[in-house]
CSV table of C-alpha atoms in Angstrom, one decimal:
chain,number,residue,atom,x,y,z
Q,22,UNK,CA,-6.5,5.8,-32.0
Q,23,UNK,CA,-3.1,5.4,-30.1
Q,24,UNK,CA,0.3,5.2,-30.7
Q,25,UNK,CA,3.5,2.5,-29.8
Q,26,UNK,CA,6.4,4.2,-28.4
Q,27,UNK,CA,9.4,1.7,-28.8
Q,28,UNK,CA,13.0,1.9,-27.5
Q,29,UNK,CA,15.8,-0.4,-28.9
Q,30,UNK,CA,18.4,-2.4,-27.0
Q,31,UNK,CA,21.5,-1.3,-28.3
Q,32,UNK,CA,24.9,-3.4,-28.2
Q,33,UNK,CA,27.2,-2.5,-26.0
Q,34,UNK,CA,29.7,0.5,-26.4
Q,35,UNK,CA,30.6,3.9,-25.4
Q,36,UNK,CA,27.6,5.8,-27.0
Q,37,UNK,CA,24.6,3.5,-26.3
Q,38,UNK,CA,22.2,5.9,-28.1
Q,39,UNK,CA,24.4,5.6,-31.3
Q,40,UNK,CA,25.0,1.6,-30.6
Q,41,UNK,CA,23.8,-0.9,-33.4
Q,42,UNK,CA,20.5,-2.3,-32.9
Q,43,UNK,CA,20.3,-6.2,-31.2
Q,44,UNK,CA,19.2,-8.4,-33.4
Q,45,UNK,CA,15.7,-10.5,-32.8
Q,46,UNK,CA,16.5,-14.2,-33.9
Q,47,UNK,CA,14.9,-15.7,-37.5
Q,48,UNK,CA,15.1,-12.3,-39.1
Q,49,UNK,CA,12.5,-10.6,-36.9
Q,50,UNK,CA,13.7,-7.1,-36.4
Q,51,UNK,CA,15.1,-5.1,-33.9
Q,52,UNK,CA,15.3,-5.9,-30.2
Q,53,UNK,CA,13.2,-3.5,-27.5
Q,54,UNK,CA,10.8,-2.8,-25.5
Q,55,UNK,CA,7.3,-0.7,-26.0
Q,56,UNK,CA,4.3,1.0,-24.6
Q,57,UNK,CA,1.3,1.4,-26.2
Q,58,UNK,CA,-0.5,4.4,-25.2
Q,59,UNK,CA,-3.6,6.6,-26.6
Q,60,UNK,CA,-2.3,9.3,-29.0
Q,61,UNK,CA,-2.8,12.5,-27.1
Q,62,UNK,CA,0.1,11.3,-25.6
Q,63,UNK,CA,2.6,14.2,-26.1
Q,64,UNK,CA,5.3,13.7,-23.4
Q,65,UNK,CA,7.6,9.9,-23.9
Q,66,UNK,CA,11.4,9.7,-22.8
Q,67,UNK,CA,13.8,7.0,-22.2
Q,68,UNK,CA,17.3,6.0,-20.2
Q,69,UNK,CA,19.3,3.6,-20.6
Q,70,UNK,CA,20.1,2.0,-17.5
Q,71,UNK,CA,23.5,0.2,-16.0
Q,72,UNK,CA,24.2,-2.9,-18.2
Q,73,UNK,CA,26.3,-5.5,-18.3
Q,74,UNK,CA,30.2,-4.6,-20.3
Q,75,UNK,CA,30.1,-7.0,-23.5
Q,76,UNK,CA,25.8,-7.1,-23.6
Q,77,UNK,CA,22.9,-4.9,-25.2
Q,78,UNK,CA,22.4,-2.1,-22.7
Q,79,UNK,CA,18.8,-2.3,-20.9
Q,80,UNK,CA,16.7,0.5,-21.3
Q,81,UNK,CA,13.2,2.2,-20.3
Q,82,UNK,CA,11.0,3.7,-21.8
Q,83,UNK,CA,7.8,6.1,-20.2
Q,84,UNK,CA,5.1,8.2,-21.6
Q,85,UNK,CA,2.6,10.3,-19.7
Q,86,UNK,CA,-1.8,10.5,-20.6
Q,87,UNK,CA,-2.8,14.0,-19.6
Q,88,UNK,CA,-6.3,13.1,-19.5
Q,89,UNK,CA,-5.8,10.2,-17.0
Q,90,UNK,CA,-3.1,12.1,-15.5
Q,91,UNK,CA,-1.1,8.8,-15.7
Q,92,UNK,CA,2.8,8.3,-16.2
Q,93,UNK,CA,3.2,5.0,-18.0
Q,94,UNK,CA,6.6,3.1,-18.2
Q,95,UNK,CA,8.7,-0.5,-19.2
Q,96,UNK,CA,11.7,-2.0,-18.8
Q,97,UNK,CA,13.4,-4.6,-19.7
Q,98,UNK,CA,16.1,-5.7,-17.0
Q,99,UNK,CA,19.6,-7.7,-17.5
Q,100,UNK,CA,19.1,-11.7,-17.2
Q,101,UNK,CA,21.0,-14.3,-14.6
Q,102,UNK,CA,23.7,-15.0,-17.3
Q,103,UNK,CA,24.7,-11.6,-17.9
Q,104,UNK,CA,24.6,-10.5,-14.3
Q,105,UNK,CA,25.1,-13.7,-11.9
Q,106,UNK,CA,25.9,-11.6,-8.6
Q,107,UNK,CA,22.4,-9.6,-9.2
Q,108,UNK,CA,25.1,-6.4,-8.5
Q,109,UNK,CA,23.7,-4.7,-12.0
Q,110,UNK,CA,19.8,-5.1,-11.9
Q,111,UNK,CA,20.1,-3.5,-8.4
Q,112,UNK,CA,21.7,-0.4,-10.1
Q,113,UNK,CA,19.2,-0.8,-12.8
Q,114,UNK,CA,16.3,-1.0,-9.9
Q,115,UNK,CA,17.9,2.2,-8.6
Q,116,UNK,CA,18.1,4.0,-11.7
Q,117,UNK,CA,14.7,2.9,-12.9
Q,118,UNK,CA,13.2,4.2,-9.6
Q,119,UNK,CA,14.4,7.4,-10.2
Q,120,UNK,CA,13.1,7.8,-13.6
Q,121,UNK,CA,9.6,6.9,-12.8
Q,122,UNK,CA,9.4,8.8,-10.0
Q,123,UNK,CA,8.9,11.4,-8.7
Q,124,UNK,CA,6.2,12.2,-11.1
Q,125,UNK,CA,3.5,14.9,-10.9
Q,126,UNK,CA,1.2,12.3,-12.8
Q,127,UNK,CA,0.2,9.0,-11.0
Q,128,UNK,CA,2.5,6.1,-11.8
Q,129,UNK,CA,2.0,2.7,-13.8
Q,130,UNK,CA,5.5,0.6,-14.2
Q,131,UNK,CA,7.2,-3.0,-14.9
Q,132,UNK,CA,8.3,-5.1,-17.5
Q,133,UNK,CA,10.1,-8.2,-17.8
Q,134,UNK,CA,12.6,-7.1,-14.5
Q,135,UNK,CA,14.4,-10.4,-14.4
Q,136,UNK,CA,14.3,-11.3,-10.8
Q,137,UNK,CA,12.1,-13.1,-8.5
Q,138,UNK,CA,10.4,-11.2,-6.3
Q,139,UNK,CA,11.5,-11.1,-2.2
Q,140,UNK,CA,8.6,-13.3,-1.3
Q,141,UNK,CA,9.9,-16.2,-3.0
Q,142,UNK,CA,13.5,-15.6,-2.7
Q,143,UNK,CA,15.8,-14.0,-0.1
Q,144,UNK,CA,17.5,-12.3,-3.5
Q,145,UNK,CA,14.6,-11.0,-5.2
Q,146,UNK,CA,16.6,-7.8,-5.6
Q,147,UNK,CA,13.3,-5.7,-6.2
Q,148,UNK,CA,12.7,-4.8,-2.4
Q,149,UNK,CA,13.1,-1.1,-3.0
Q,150,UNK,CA,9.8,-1.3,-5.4
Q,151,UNK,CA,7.3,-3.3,-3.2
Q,152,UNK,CA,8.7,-0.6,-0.2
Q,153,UNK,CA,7.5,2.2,-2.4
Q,154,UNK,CA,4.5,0.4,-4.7
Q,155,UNK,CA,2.0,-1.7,-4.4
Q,156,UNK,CA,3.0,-4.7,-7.4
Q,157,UNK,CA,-0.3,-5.7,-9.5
Q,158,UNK,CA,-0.6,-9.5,-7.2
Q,159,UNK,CA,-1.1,-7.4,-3.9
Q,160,UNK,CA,-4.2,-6.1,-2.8
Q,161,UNK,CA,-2.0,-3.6,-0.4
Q,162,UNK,CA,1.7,-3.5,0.4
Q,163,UNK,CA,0.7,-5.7,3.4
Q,164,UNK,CA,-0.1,-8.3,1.0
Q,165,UNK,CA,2.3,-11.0,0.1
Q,166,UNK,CA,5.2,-10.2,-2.4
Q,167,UNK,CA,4.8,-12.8,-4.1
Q,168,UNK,CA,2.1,-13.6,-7.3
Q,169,UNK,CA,1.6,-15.9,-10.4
Q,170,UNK,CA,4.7,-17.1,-12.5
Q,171,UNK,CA,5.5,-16.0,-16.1
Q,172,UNK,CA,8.0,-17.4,-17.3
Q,173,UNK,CA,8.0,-21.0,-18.8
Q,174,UNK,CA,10.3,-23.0,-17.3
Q,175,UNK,CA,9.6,-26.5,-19.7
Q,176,UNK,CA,8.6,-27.3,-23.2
Q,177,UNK,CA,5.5,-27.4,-23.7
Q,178,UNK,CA,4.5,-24.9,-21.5
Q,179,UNK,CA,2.7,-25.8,-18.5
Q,180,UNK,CA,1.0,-22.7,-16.1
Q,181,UNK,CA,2.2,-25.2,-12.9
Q,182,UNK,CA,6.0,-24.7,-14.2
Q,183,UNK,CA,6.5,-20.8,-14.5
Q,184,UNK,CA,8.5,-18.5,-11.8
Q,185,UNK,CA,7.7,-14.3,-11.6
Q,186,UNK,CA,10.0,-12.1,-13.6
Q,187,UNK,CA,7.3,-9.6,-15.1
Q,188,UNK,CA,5.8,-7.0,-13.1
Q,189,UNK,CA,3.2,-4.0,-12.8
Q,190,UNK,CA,3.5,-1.6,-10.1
Q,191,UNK,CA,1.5,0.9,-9.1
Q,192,UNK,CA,1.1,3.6,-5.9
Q,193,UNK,CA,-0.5,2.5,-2.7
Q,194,UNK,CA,-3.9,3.2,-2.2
Q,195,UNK,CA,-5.3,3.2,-5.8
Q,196,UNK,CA,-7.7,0.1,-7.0
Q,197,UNK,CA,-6.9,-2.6,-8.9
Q,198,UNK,CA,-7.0,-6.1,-10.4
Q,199,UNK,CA,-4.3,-8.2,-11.4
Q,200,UNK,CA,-4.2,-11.4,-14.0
Q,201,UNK,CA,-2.6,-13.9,-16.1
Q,202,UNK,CA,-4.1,-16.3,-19.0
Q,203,UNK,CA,-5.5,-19.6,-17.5
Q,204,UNK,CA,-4.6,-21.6,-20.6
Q,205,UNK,CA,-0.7,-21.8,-21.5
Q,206,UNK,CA,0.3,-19.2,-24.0
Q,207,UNK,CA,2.3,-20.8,-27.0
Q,208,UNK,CA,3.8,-17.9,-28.6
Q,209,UNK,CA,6.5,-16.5,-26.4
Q,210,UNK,CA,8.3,-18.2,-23.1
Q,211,UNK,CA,6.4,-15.3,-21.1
Q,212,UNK,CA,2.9,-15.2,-20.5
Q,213,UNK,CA,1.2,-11.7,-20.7
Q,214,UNK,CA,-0.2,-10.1,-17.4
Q,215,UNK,CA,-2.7,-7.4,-17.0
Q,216,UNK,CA,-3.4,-4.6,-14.6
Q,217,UNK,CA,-6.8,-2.9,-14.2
Q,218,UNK,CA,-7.0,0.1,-12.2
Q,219,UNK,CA,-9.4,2.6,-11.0
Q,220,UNK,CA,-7.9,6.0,-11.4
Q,221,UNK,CA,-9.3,8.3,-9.3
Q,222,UNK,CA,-10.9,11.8,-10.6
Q,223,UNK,CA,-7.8,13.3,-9.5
């Protein structure tokens, strides 16, 4: 059994907690962001993080798994057109970063983060992270900082014409294996990615 912890992304205004909910397009609900974790969990929180004046304020969500002794969180970071400078997803990398850690509890993080990462542009924005982290594509934070795309960038999707904007991080020195679907995913502009890691006893 498990549970879905969810967090909205309120419109902008001066109480974002108290904000009406962003509408999904074609009637499909709220806008937000999720984790799905095992239902001992007992511990979840979120922050809204620096948005853009006018747009939904970006949020994260995390949730801790006493058993693996794991801190789990997602976020969901402003786009290009709401924030062309890159000025706010740097606060929002800032405050992120200090939500997830430090944490008592080993750390698992990402989301759809919006930028490129600094192997594959001079602007990636998300240095602070892969100085910290080791993101799911490296084998060590030696390793390239770059890894597969995930967005779609034509219609119909091709796997040849994505760019990287979701990520998993994780902390040096612990296992793990990082993918993406070999055959284009038709039912979102994102295709998924996957972490598995080998958590140590303790």
């Amino acid at each position: 059994m498990g549970r879905a912890l969810r967090a909205h992304q309120d419109q902008a205004g001066r109480r974002p907690a108290a904000a009406p909910n962003k509408q999904c397009v074609r009637g499909r609900g709220d806008y937000g962001i999720a984790i799905a974790v095992p239902e001992e969990n007992t511990w979840y929180g979120i922050t809204y993080l620096p948005s853009v004046e006018g747009t939904e304020w970006r949020v994260a969500v995390c949730a801790t798994v006493e058993s693996w002794q794991v801190k789990l969180c997602n976020a969901h970071f402003s786009n290009g057109g709401e924030d062309p400078t890159g000025s706010i997803r740097a606060q929002q990398v800032a405050a992120y970063q200090e939500f997830v850690w430090p944490s008592r509890f080993r750390v698992i993080f990402g989301g759809d983060l919006n930028r490129t990462p600094p192997g594959s542009a001079a602007s990636g924005g998300l240095t602070p992270f892969y100085n910290a982290f080791v993101e799911c594509a490296q084998a060590d934070q030696s390793s390239p900082r770059t890894g597969p795309g995930t967005y779609y960038t034509t219609t119909p999707h091709d796997n040849d014409a994505t760019v990287k904007l979701d990520y998993l991080f994780t902390q040096p020195g612990i296992a793990h294996t990082c993918g993406v679907p070999g055959s284009p995913v038709a039912s979102s502009d994102h295709r998924p990615m996957w972490m598995t890691v080998n958590l140590p006893a303790t």
